[in-house]
Amino acid sequence: MSRNAESTAFRSALEVIRAVEPRVADAIGAELADQRESLKLIASENYASPATLLTMGNWFSDKYAEGTVGRRFYAGCQNVDTVEALAAEHAKELFGASHAYVQPHSGIDANLVAFWAVLADRVESPALKKAQVRQVNDLTEADWFALRRELGNQRMLGMSLDAGGHLTHGFRPNISGKMFDQRSYGTDPATGLIDYDRVAEAAREFKPLILVAGYSAYPRKVNFRIMREIADSVGATFMVDMAHFAGLVAGKVFTGDFDPVPHAHIVTTTTHKSLRGPRGGMVLCGPELADQVDRGCPMVLGGPLPHVMAAKAVALAEARRPDFADYAQRIVDNAQALAEGLLRRGTTLVTGGTDNHLVLLDVSGHGLTGRQAEQALLDSGIVTNRNAVPQDRNGAWYTSGIRIGTPALTTRGLGTAEMDATAELIHTVLSQTTPGANADGTPSKAKYVLDPAVADSVAKQATDLLAGFPLYPTVTLD
Ligand code: DSN
């Protein structure tokens, strides 16, 4: 393929869009410029390949395809069948799973599909059995009432939010918190690590239907073999949400006890984080849950997005190439270099380091809230997000933490030397920022003071650092 093909494709697409709504074309161009200029350290973001991006812009978007491969509720789905089957095949090969369901539109959707599958598989209920055999129209009011009571009365044990768990693991702002009676396991206050004995104790007391492992802000590996033993000891279904670290599983950085697929009954993921695919979700499971998982649409999902399933097939094919394993290892090497650089400069890190793709800074030692630190870093060209730390005294809105991750910068090609330079830039901003005050003189958790000259200087250094690692180097828009 000629080096020009990607530029030509994106330029042509923008020309076509510009003829209809030039402001959209401009915004797309501006987004590329912004992404090129900023030091992106958001742990859940990445840069999908041009092939993956281009696969999403076509007439697959026009097609309805409810149902599953070969069994659709619409005619004319033969080409959708081709791409959905390909995506599932790549996923199964890549992760060593016996079944893959690639229709979920997001991680929340993937988790809902998994919850439904487990409930349908595990909950004994005549009303539910009717629903399962597609007799939903025959359900009486009393059936619906019984169904709501029986399904909504189940127990889920997952990681607490401030220890790094995710909203969709039974917390109130998400429907899972209404579907399940939730209890959480935290981390050891001294080490910040999961204490498996405490998880086992909580499981014995609470007897969950589902034990969930997985996180969005825990900077360490999880031993899924031990978690499965805990689940088995109380008869729970063991579910892993690997959205954040799917790329590290795909790239064989997480193997043995740390690979969730051989240990969990069901695994969910997004496809756009460390896995570097299109924005979407996916469910992997064994044969026992496959039929229920495949009912995800229309049970909890709207019509599948064939253009995104096609892009999943492309991205998963990329992840099966040998160089993806090298990429996954570099993500972790970079996170560890970044952690070491920050520790050396005196920043406090939750758990004292990392063995995955993310680092969680506790910025309270700098006298700042996460919100103040996030904004000061953003002013300085460094994009991060604030995040709670264990037992956070500032709550989930202001927080005391900053979460950073390396999948995106690693895709750009930055290595361990640049991570040390990045640590220096972060340290400069955090040590030069002070908390601000409200108009009445009381301390503010949002306002901060940072000399604009310092912010400008850091932003310039960030741009210089990135100049050696162009984003989408094969794409020029002018
Ligand atoms: N929003 C994702 C994250 O940033 O971790 C998880 O849903």
GROMACS .gro file of C-alpha atoms and ligand atoms in nm:
model
  485
    1MET     CA    1   0.000   0.000   0.000
    2SER     CA    2   0.137   0.340  -0.088
    3ARG     CA    3   0.214   0.575   0.198
    4ASN     CA    4  -0.023   0.823   0.036
    5ALA     CA    5  -0.326   0.596   0.047
    6GLU     CA    6  -0.421   0.688   0.403
    7SER     CA    7  -0.380   1.062   0.344
    8THR     CA    8  -0.581   1.040   0.027
    9ALA     CA    9  -0.857   0.845   0.202
   10PHE     CA   10  -0.896   1.089   0.491
   11ARG     CA   11  -0.860   1.397   0.270
   12SER     CA   12  -1.122   1.270   0.029
   13ALA     CA   13  -1.359   1.190   0.313
   14LEU     CA   14  -1.319   1.541   0.454
   15GLU     CA   15  -1.379   1.694   0.112
   16VAL     CA   16  -1.706   1.502   0.082
   17ILE     CA   17  -1.816   1.600   0.433
   18ARG     CA   18  -1.713   1.964   0.383
   19ALA     CA   19  -1.946   1.994   0.087
   20VAL     CA   20  -2.242   1.924   0.320
   21GLU     CA   21  -2.148   2.065   0.661
   22PRO     CA   22  -1.806   2.233   0.662
   23ARG     CA   23  -1.813   2.285   1.039
   24VAL     CA   24  -1.809   1.910   1.094
   25ALA     CA   25  -1.516   1.868   0.856
   26ASP     CA   26  -1.336   2.146   1.041
   27ALA     CA   27  -1.406   1.985   1.379
   28ILE     CA   28  -1.269   1.651   1.257
   29GLY     CA   29  -0.952   1.822   1.134
   30ALA     CA   30  -0.925   2.017   1.459
   31GLU     CA   31  -0.958   1.698   1.662
   32LEU     CA   32  -0.660   1.547   1.482
   33ALA     CA   33  -0.459   1.865   1.541
   34ASP     CA   34  -0.550   1.867   1.912
   35GLN     CA   35  -0.464   1.501   1.954
   36ARG     CA   36  -0.134   1.555   1.778
   37GLU     CA   37  -0.038   1.840   2.010
   38SER     CA   38  -0.134   1.702   2.349
   39LEU     CA   39   0.045   1.461   2.573
   40LYS     CA   40  -0.240   1.213   2.611
   41LEU     CA   41  -0.212   1.019   2.935
   42ILE     CA   42  -0.575   0.914   2.977
   43ALA     CA   43  -0.542   0.548   3.071
   44SER     CA   44  -0.855   0.440   2.885
   45GLU     CA   45  -0.776   0.609   2.552
   46ASN     CA   46  -0.563   0.509   2.257
   47TYR     CA   47  -0.519   0.579   1.884
   48ALA     CA   48  -0.685   0.325   1.653
   49SER     CA   49  -0.509   0.245   1.326
   50PRO     CA   50  -0.611   0.423   1.003
   51ALA     CA   51  -0.748   0.090   0.877
   52THR     CA   52  -0.969   0.056   1.184
   53LEU     CA   53  -1.090   0.416   1.158
   54LEU     CA   54  -1.162   0.392   0.787
   55THR     CA   55  -1.356   0.068   0.830
   56MET     CA   56  -1.618   0.259   1.029
   57GLY     CA   57  -1.707   0.509   0.758
   58ASN     CA   58  -1.916   0.312   0.509
   59TRP     CA   59  -2.251   0.162   0.414
   60PHE     CA   60  -2.239  -0.111   0.678
   61SER     CA   61  -2.369   0.172   0.894
   62ASP     CA   62  -2.697   0.158   0.699
   63LYS     CA   63  -2.782  -0.201   0.781
   64TYR     CA   64  -3.006  -0.343   1.052
   65ALA     CA   65  -2.887  -0.683   1.169
   66GLU     CA   66  -3.065  -0.784   1.488
   67GLY     CA   67  -3.004  -1.145   1.572
   68THR     CA   68  -2.683  -1.341   1.532
   69VAL     CA   69  -2.476  -1.472   1.244
   70GLY     CA   70  -2.697  -1.681   1.016
   71ARG     CA   71  -3.007  -1.610   1.228
   72ARG     CA   72  -3.117  -1.254   1.170
   73PHE     CA   73  -3.447  -1.073   1.209
   74TYR     CA   74  -3.375  -0.881   0.885
   75ALA     CA   75  -3.311  -0.998   0.532
   76GLY     CA   76  -2.993  -0.924   0.342
   77CYS     CA   77  -2.742  -0.964   0.624
   78GLN     CA   78  -2.496  -1.188   0.443
   79ASN     CA   79  -2.215  -0.931   0.445
   80VAL     CA   80  -2.278  -0.838   0.805
   81ASP     CA   81  -2.258  -1.210   0.883
   82THR     CA   82  -1.915  -1.215   0.718
   83VAL     CA   83  -1.770  -0.935   0.931
   84GLU     CA   84  -1.937  -1.037   1.257
   85ALA     CA   85  -1.814  -1.395   1.215
   86LEU     CA   86  -1.464  -1.268   1.134
   87ALA     CA   87  -1.453  -1.044   1.439
   88ALA     CA   88  -1.572  -1.329   1.663
   89GLU     CA   89  -1.322  -1.569   1.508
   90HIS     CA   90  -1.030  -1.329   1.563
   91ALA     CA   91  -1.144  -1.267   1.922
   92LYS     CA   92  -1.167  -1.638   1.998
   93GLU     CA   93  -0.822  -1.707   1.852
   94LEU     CA   94  -0.662  -1.406   2.016
   95PHE     CA   95  -0.796  -1.474   2.365
   96GLY     CA   96  -0.833  -1.852   2.353
   97ALA     CA   97  -1.206  -1.829   2.420
   98SER     CA   98  -1.465  -2.077   2.298
   99HIS     CA   99  -1.732  -1.811   2.232
  100ALA     CA  100  -1.715  -1.442   2.144
  101TYR     CA  101  -2.006  -1.198   2.113
  102VAL     CA  102  -1.892  -0.883   1.937
  103GLN     CA  103  -2.216  -0.681   1.923
  104PRO     CA  104  -2.198  -0.471   2.244
  105HIS     CA  105  -2.169  -0.101   2.170
  106SER     CA  106  -1.970  -0.022   2.484
  107GLY     CA  107  -1.835  -0.168   2.806
  108ILE     CA  108  -2.158  -0.094   2.992
  109ASP     CA  109  -2.350  -0.282   2.725
  110ALA     CA  110  -2.110  -0.576   2.740
  111ASN     CA  111  -2.155  -0.594   3.116
  112LEU     CA  112  -2.534  -0.578   3.084
  113VAL     CA  113  -2.526  -0.865   2.836
  114ALA     CA  114  -2.313  -1.064   3.078
  115PHE     CA  115  -2.538  -0.987   3.375
  116TRP     CA  116  -2.843  -1.091   3.178
  117ALA     CA  117  -2.673  -1.414   3.070
  118VAL     CA  118  -2.576  -1.502   3.426
  119LEU     CA  119  -2.919  -1.418   3.566
  120ALA     CA  120  -3.092  -1.615   3.295
  121ASP     CA  121  -2.859  -1.908   3.352
  122ARG     CA  122  -2.862  -1.908   3.730
  123VAL     CA  123  -3.191  -1.775   3.856
  124GLU     CA  124  -3.466  -2.033   3.894
  125SER     CA  125  -3.788  -1.859   3.804
  126PRO     CA  126  -4.087  -1.972   3.599
  127ALA     CA  127  -4.135  -1.615   3.476
  128LEU     CA  128  -3.776  -1.596   3.368
  129LYS     CA  129  -3.798  -1.926   3.186
  130LYS     CA  130  -4.090  -1.785   2.987
  131ALA     CA  131  -3.884  -1.479   2.898
  132GLN     CA  132  -3.592  -1.697   2.796
  133VAL     CA  133  -3.793  -1.904   2.554
  134ARG     CA  134  -3.905  -1.586   2.384
  135GLN     CA  135  -4.256  -1.590   2.527
  136VAL     CA  136  -4.213  -1.240   2.660
  137ASN     CA  137  -4.555  -1.146   2.520
  138ASP     CA  138  -4.716  -1.419   2.731
  139LEU     CA  139  -4.585  -1.276   3.056
  140THR     CA  140  -4.864  -1.159   3.283
  141GLU     CA  141  -4.843  -0.858   3.515
  142ALA     CA  142  -4.781  -1.101   3.799
  143ASP     CA  143  -4.499  -1.264   3.601
  144TRP     CA  144  -4.335  -0.926   3.543
  145PHE     CA  145  -4.367  -0.843   3.910
  146ALA     CA  146  -4.212  -1.177   4.008
  147LEU     CA  147  -3.938  -1.132   3.750
  148ARG     CA  148  -3.847  -0.788   3.880
  149ARG     CA  149  -3.843  -0.910   4.237
  150GLU     CA  150  -3.642  -1.223   4.162
  151LEU     CA  151  -3.390  -1.060   3.931
  152GLY     CA  152  -3.353  -0.745   4.135
  153ASN     CA  153  -3.280  -0.940   4.447
  154GLN     CA  154  -2.949  -1.087   4.345
  155ARG     CA  155  -2.613  -1.020   4.505
  156MET     CA  156  -2.296  -0.898   4.340
  157LEU     CA  157  -1.952  -0.862   4.497
  158GLY     CA  158  -1.713  -0.631   4.314
  159MET     CA  159  -1.421  -0.400   4.376
  160SER     CA  160  -1.508  -0.074   4.550
  161LEU     CA  161  -1.502   0.241   4.341
  162ASP     CA  162  -1.235   0.415   4.544
  163ALA     CA  163  -1.011   0.108   4.520
  164GLY     CA  164  -1.038   0.128   4.141
  165GLY     CA  165  -1.356  -0.068   4.062
  166HIS     CA  166  -1.601   0.039   3.794
  167LEU     CA  167  -1.948   0.195   3.812
  168THR     CA  168  -2.100  -0.092   3.617
  169HIS     CA  169  -2.003  -0.343   3.885
  170GLY     CA  170  -2.314  -0.275   4.091
  171PHE     CA  171  -2.284   0.093   4.185
  172ARG     CA  172  -2.577   0.326   4.216
  173PRO     CA  173  -2.513   0.566   3.924
  174ASN     CA  174  -2.540   0.263   3.693
  175ILE     CA  175  -2.838   0.032   3.632
  176SER     CA  176  -2.632  -0.255   3.777
  177GLY     CA  177  -2.666  -0.085   4.117
  178LYS     CA  178  -3.042  -0.113   4.082
  179MET     CA  179  -3.034  -0.469   3.947
  180PHE     CA  180  -2.807  -0.602   4.220
  181ASP     CA  181  -2.766  -0.580   4.590
  182GLN     CA  182  -2.398  -0.489   4.585
  183ARG     CA  183  -2.116  -0.526   4.829
  184SER     CA  184  -1.757  -0.430   4.757
  185TYR     CA  185  -1.414  -0.550   4.846
  186GLY     CA  186  -1.149  -0.281   4.888
  187THR     CA  187  -0.775  -0.292   4.911
  188ASP     CA  188  -0.538  -0.324   5.203
  189PRO     CA  189  -0.497   0.028   5.350
  190ALA     CA  190  -0.125  -0.027   5.410
  191THR     CA  191  -0.026  -0.166   5.069
  192GLY     CA  192  -0.313  -0.059   4.842
  193LEU     CA  193  -0.324  -0.418   4.713
  194ILE     CA  194  -0.619  -0.658   4.694
  195ASP     CA  195  -0.624  -0.873   5.005
  196TYR     CA  196  -0.756  -1.206   4.875
  197ASP     CA  197  -0.829  -1.335   5.226
  198ARG     CA  198  -1.060  -1.037   5.279
  199VAL     CA  199  -1.229  -1.100   4.945
  200ALA     CA  200  -1.285  -1.464   5.046
  201GLU     CA  201  -1.425  -1.352   5.380
  202ALA     CA  202  -1.664  -1.104   5.213
  203ALA     CA  203  -1.773  -1.378   4.970
  204ARG     CA  204  -1.842  -1.620   5.256
  205GLU     CA  205  -2.052  -1.360   5.438
  206PHE     CA  206  -2.238  -1.216   5.140
  207LYS     CA  207  -2.273  -1.524   4.917
  208PRO     CA  208  -2.289  -1.334   4.586
  209LEU     CA  209  -2.446  -1.473   4.273
  210ILE     CA  210  -2.168  -1.295   4.078
  211LEU     CA  211  -1.813  -1.219   4.188
  212VAL     CA  212  -1.667  -0.948   3.964
  213ALA     CA  213  -1.298  -0.877   3.913
  214GLY     CA  214  -1.167  -0.598   3.696
  215TYR     CA  215  -1.097  -0.232   3.744
  216SER     CA  216  -1.049   0.104   3.584
  217ALA     CA  217  -0.796   0.247   3.829
  218TYR     CA  218  -0.609  -0.035   4.006
  219PRO     CA  219  -0.244  -0.025   3.899
  220ARG     CA  220  -0.164  -0.389   3.968
  221LYS     CA  221  -0.225  -0.737   3.832
  222VAL     CA  222  -0.513  -0.942   3.971
  223ASN     CA  223  -0.469  -1.311   4.041
  224PHE     CA  224  -0.770  -1.455   3.861
  225ARG     CA  225  -0.695  -1.813   3.967
  226ILE     CA  226  -0.740  -1.717   4.332
  227MET     CA  227  -1.052  -1.514   4.252
  228ARG     CA  228  -1.203  -1.814   4.072
  229GLU     CA  229  -1.131  -2.035   4.373
  230ILE     CA  230  -1.312  -1.782   4.592
  231ALA     CA  231  -1.608  -1.776   4.352
  232ASP     CA  232  -1.622  -2.155   4.345
  233SER     CA  233  -1.607  -2.177   4.723
  234VAL     CA  234  -1.940  -1.991   4.748
  235GLY     CA  235  -2.101  -2.112   4.425
  236ALA     CA  236  -2.073  -1.770   4.255
  237THR     CA  237  -2.032  -1.706   3.885
  238PHE     CA  238  -1.692  -1.545   3.827
  239MET     CA  239  -1.696  -1.252   3.585
  240VAL     CA  240  -1.396  -1.046   3.477
  241ASP     CA  241  -1.428  -0.704   3.318
  242MET     CA  242  -1.094  -0.671   3.139
  243ALA     CA  243  -1.182  -0.349   2.956
  244HIS     CA  244  -0.872  -0.167   3.074
  245PHE     CA  245  -0.615  -0.441   3.028
  246ALA     CA  246  -0.752  -0.642   2.732
  247GLY     CA  247  -0.451  -0.532   2.526
  248LEU     CA  248  -0.216  -0.676   2.787
  249VAL     CA  249  -0.405  -1.007   2.777
  250ALA     CA  250  -0.405  -1.004   2.395
  251GLY     CA  251  -0.033  -0.923   2.392
  252LYS     CA  252   0.043  -1.209   2.637
  253VAL     CA  253   0.183  -0.980   2.903
  254PHE     CA  254  -0.079  -1.114   3.142
  255THR     CA  255  -0.055  -1.493   3.132
  256GLY     CA  256  -0.117  -1.787   3.368
  257ASP     CA  257  -0.294  -1.675   3.686
  258PHE     CA  258  -0.321  -1.322   3.546
  259ASP     CA  259  -0.500  -1.414   3.222
  260PRO     CA  260  -0.873  -1.395   3.302
  261VAL     CA  261  -0.999  -1.604   3.011
  262PRO     CA  262  -0.910  -1.953   3.140
  263HIS     CA  263  -1.031  -1.869   3.491
  264ALA     CA  264  -1.356  -1.673   3.449
  265HIS     CA  265  -1.698  -1.805   3.354
  266ILE     CA  266  -1.751  -1.488   3.153
  267VAL     CA  267  -1.525  -1.203   3.044
  268THR     CA  268  -1.629  -0.860   2.919
  269THR     CA  269  -1.422  -0.588   2.760
  270THR     CA  270  -1.422  -0.273   2.559
  271THR     CA  271  -1.231  -0.277   2.234
  272HIS     CA  272  -1.092   0.077   2.229
  273LYS     CA  273  -0.861   0.100   2.530
  274SER     CA  274  -0.532  -0.092   2.548
  275LEU     CA  275  -0.672  -0.324   2.276
  276ARG     CA  276  -0.654  -0.025   2.035
  277GLY     CA  277  -0.967  -0.100   1.835
  278PRO     CA  278  -1.286   0.091   1.757
  279ARG     CA  279  -1.509   0.224   2.035
  280GLY     CA  280  -1.717  -0.078   2.142
  281GLY     CA  281  -1.752  -0.383   2.363
  282MET     CA  282  -1.732  -0.760   2.355
  283VAL     CA  283  -1.817  -1.065   2.567
  284LEU     CA  284  -1.620  -1.391   2.585
  285CYS     CA  285  -1.751  -1.705   2.751
  286GLY     CA  286  -1.767  -2.082   2.743
  287PRO     CA  287  -2.041  -2.289   2.579
  288GLU     CA  288  -2.264  -2.289   2.891
  289LEU     CA  289  -2.342  -1.918   2.869
  290ALA     CA  290  -2.310  -1.873   2.491
  291ASP     CA  291  -2.682  -1.900   2.408
  292GLN     CA  292  -2.782  -1.644   2.668
  293VAL     CA  293  -2.499  -1.408   2.569
  294ASP     CA  294  -2.613  -1.424   2.207
  295ARG     CA  295  -2.954  -1.290   2.317
  296GLY     CA  296  -2.786  -0.962   2.410
  297CYS     CA  297  -2.966  -0.794   2.119
  298PRO     CA  298  -3.255  -0.726   2.154
  299MET     CA  299  -3.259  -0.826   2.523
  300VAL     CA  300  -3.046  -0.532   2.635
  301LEU     CA  301  -2.882  -0.392   2.321
  302GLY     CA  302  -3.013  -0.186   2.032
  303GLY     CA  303  -2.938  -0.306   1.680
  304PRO     CA  304  -2.577  -0.412   1.624
  305LEU     CA  305  -2.342  -0.163   1.456
  306PRO     CA  306  -2.211  -0.359   1.157
  307HIS     CA  307  -1.957  -0.090   1.063
  308VAL     CA  308  -1.810  -0.112   1.414
  309MET     CA  309  -1.812  -0.492   1.413
  310ALA     CA  310  -1.619  -0.472   1.084
  311ALA     CA  311  -1.369  -0.240   1.251
  312LYS     CA  312  -1.343  -0.480   1.545
  313ALA     CA  313  -1.250  -0.754   1.295
  314VAL     CA  314  -0.974  -0.531   1.152
  315ALA     CA  315  -0.837  -0.426   1.492
  316LEU     CA  316  -0.846  -0.781   1.627
  317ALA     CA  317  -0.659  -0.899   1.317
  318GLU     CA  318  -0.398  -0.634   1.399
  319ALA     CA  319  -0.380  -0.753   1.759
  320ARG     CA  320  -0.306  -1.106   1.639
  321ARG     CA  321   0.012  -0.989   1.467
  322PRO     CA  322   0.341  -1.058   1.649
  323ASP     CA  323   0.422  -0.687   1.685
  324PHE     CA  324   0.117  -0.639   1.909
  325ALA     CA  325   0.286  -0.845   2.182
  326ASP     CA  326   0.583  -0.611   2.160
  327TYR     CA  327   0.346  -0.312   2.184
  328ALA     CA  328   0.174  -0.457   2.491
  329GLN     CA  329   0.505  -0.515   2.668
  330ARG     CA  330   0.615  -0.158   2.588
  331ILE     CA  331   0.292  -0.024   2.743
  332VAL     CA  332   0.391  -0.183   3.075
  333ASP     CA  333   0.761  -0.088   3.043
  334ASN     CA  334   0.652   0.271   2.985
  335ALA     CA  335   0.409   0.274   3.278
  336GLN     CA  336   0.682   0.142   3.505
  337ALA     CA  337   0.933   0.401   3.378
  338LEU     CA  338   0.676   0.675   3.434
  339ALA     CA  339   0.604   0.545   3.785
  340GLU     CA  340   0.975   0.529   3.869
  341GLY     CA  341   1.030   0.882   3.735
  342LEU     CA  342   0.746   1.016   3.950
  343LEU     CA  343   0.855   0.827   4.262
  344ARG     CA  344   1.212   0.952   4.221
  345ARG     CA  345   1.078   1.308   4.216
  346GLY     CA  346   0.878   1.253   4.534
  347THR     CA  347   0.524   1.192   4.406
  348THR     CA  348   0.310   0.948   4.605
  349LEU     CA  349   0.171   0.660   4.401
  350VAL     CA  350  -0.111   0.432   4.511
  351THR     CA  351   0.046   0.085   4.569
  352GLY     CA  352   0.390   0.242   4.519
  353GLY     CA  353   0.408   0.163   4.147
  354THR     CA  354   0.244  -0.035   3.870
  355ASP     CA  355   0.253  -0.363   3.688
  356ASN     CA  356  -0.002  -0.277   3.424
  357HIS     CA  357  -0.072   0.020   3.196
  358LEU     CA  358  -0.173   0.277   3.457
  359VAL     CA  359  -0.033   0.479   3.743
  360LEU     CA  360  -0.246   0.640   4.014
  361LEU     CA  361  -0.097   0.953   4.172
  362ASP     CA  362  -0.211   1.070   4.513
  363VAL     CA  363  -0.176   1.447   4.478
  364SER     CA  364  -0.284   1.530   4.832
  365GLY     CA  365   0.086   1.545   4.926
  366HIS     CA  366   0.110   1.844   4.691
  367GLY     CA  367  -0.180   2.004   4.880
  368LEU     CA  368  -0.407   1.965   4.576
  369THR     CA  369  -0.731   1.792   4.490
  370GLY     CA  370  -0.746   1.574   4.182
  371ARG     CA  371  -0.961   1.836   4.015
  372GLN     CA  372  -0.706   2.114   4.071
  373ALA     CA  373  -0.422   1.891   3.950
  374GLU     CA  374  -0.619   1.776   3.642
  375GLN     CA  375  -0.688   2.135   3.533
  376ALA     CA  376  -0.335   2.258   3.603
  377LEU     CA  377  -0.194   1.970   3.397
  378LEU     CA  378  -0.443   2.041   3.118
  379ASP     CA  379  -0.334   2.407   3.112
  380SER     CA  380   0.016   2.270   3.057
  381GLY     CA  381  -0.075   2.048   2.760
  382ILE     CA  382  -0.095   1.725   2.961
  383VAL     CA  383  -0.429   1.543   2.938
  384THR     CA  384  -0.512   1.321   3.235
  385ASN     CA  385  -0.819   1.255   3.446
  386ARG     CA  386  -0.885   1.296   3.815
  387ASN     CA  387  -0.971   0.979   4.000
  388ALA     CA  388  -1.053   0.876   4.354
  389VAL     CA  389  -0.781   0.708   4.559
  390PRO     CA  390  -0.861   0.447   4.827
  391GLN     CA  391  -1.049   0.604   5.123
  392ASP     CA  392  -1.054   0.933   4.934
  393ARG     CA  393  -1.141   1.224   5.162
  394ASN     CA  394  -1.237   1.448   4.872
  395GLY     CA  395  -1.508   1.222   4.729
  396ALA     CA  396  -1.567   1.116   4.369
  397TRP     CA  397  -1.610   1.467   4.223
  398TYR     CA  398  -1.302   1.650   4.348
  399THR     CA  399  -1.094   1.340   4.436
  400SER     CA  400  -0.734   1.327   4.558
  401GLY     CA  401  -0.591   1.138   4.264
  402ILE     CA  402  -0.477   1.166   3.906
  403ARG     CA  403  -0.491   0.856   3.687
  404ILE     CA  404  -0.244   0.832   3.401
  405GLY     CA  405  -0.181   0.556   3.151
  406THR     CA  406   0.056   0.473   2.868
  407PRO     CA  407  -0.135   0.290   2.589
  408ALA     CA  408  -0.175   0.604   2.374
  409LEU     CA  409   0.177   0.743   2.409
  410THR     CA  410   0.318   0.395   2.347
  411THR     CA  411   0.119   0.378   2.022
  412ARG     CA  412   0.288   0.705   1.921
  413GLY     CA  413   0.624   0.539   1.981
  414LEU     CA  414   0.738   0.714   2.298
  415GLY     CA  415   0.966   0.496   2.511
  416THR     CA  416   1.107   0.482   2.861
  417ALA     CA  417   1.338   0.784   2.817
  418GLU     CA  418   1.042   0.999   2.715
  419MET     CA  419   0.846   0.865   3.015
  420ASP     CA  420   1.112   1.005   3.244
  421ALA     CA  421   1.085   1.340   3.066
  422THR     CA  422   0.705   1.317   3.106
  423ALA     CA  423   0.745   1.250   3.478
  424GLU     CA  424   0.956   1.565   3.502
  425LEU     CA  425   0.685   1.773   3.330
  426ILE     CA  426   0.413   1.636   3.558
  427HIS     CA  427   0.627   1.695   3.863
  428THR     CA  428   0.697   2.054   3.755
  429VAL     CA  429   0.326   2.132   3.723
  430LEU     CA  430   0.225   1.962   4.049
  431SER     CA  431   0.500   2.123   4.251
  432GLN     CA  432   0.431   2.472   4.106
  433THR     CA  433   0.053   2.462   4.154
  434THR     CA  434  -0.107   2.582   4.477
  435PRO     CA  435  -0.471   2.561   4.591
  436GLY     CA  436  -0.686   2.866   4.523
  437ALA     CA  437  -0.953   3.032   4.736
  438ASN     CA  438  -1.321   3.111   4.687
  439ALA     CA  439  -1.440   3.473   4.665
  440ASP     CA  440  -1.514   3.468   5.040
  441GLY     CA  441  -1.161   3.356   5.119
  442THR     CA  442  -1.246   2.996   5.207
  443PRO     CA  443  -1.026   2.725   5.051
  444SER     CA  444  -1.151   2.599   4.714
  445LYS     CA  445  -1.130   2.238   4.599
  446ALA     CA  446  -1.147   2.348   4.234
  447LYS     CA  447  -0.953   2.673   4.204
  448TYR     CA  448  -0.578   2.671   4.180
  449VAL     CA  449  -0.290   2.902   4.109
  450LEU     CA  450  -0.029   2.821   3.847
  451ASP     CA  451   0.199   3.081   3.692
  452PRO     CA  452   0.095   3.090   3.322
  453ALA     CA  453   0.463   3.113   3.228
  454VAL     CA  454   0.522   2.774   3.392
  455ALA     CA  455   0.217   2.625   3.217
  456ASP     CA  456   0.331   2.765   2.880
  457SER     CA  457   0.683   2.640   2.929
  458VAL     CA  458   0.565   2.287   3.017
  459ALA     CA  459   0.323   2.287   2.723
  460LYS     CA  460   0.608   2.387   2.491
  461GLN     CA  461   0.831   2.111   2.629
  462ALA     CA  462   0.545   1.861   2.586
  463THR     CA  463   0.503   1.966   2.223
  464ASP     CA  464   0.877   1.936   2.166
  465LEU     CA  465   0.877   1.590   2.322
  466LEU     CA  466   0.594   1.480   2.093
  467ALA     CA  467   0.752   1.628   1.780
  468GLY     CA  468   0.979   1.326   1.748
  469PHE     CA  469   0.678   1.092   1.754
  470PRO     CA  470   0.421   1.216   1.504
  471LEU     CA  471   0.068   1.089   1.547
  472TYR     CA  472  -0.075   0.922   1.235
  473PRO     CA  473   0.249   0.994   1.047
  474THR     CA  474   0.101   0.859   0.724
  475VAL     CA  475  -0.182   1.112   0.731
  476THR     CA  476  -0.150   1.470   0.612
  477LEU     CA  477  -0.464   1.671   0.566
  478ASP     CA  478  -0.320   1.967   0.373
  479DSN     N1  479  -1.456   0.559   3.109
  479DSN     C1  480  -1.366   0.448   3.122
  479DSN     C2  481  -1.240   0.486   3.189
  479DSN     O1  482  -1.196   0.597   3.167
  479DSN     O2  483  -1.182   0.407   3.262
  479DSN     C3  484  -1.426   0.333   3.190
  479DSN     O3  485  -1.561   0.327   3.163
   0.00000   0.00000   0.00000
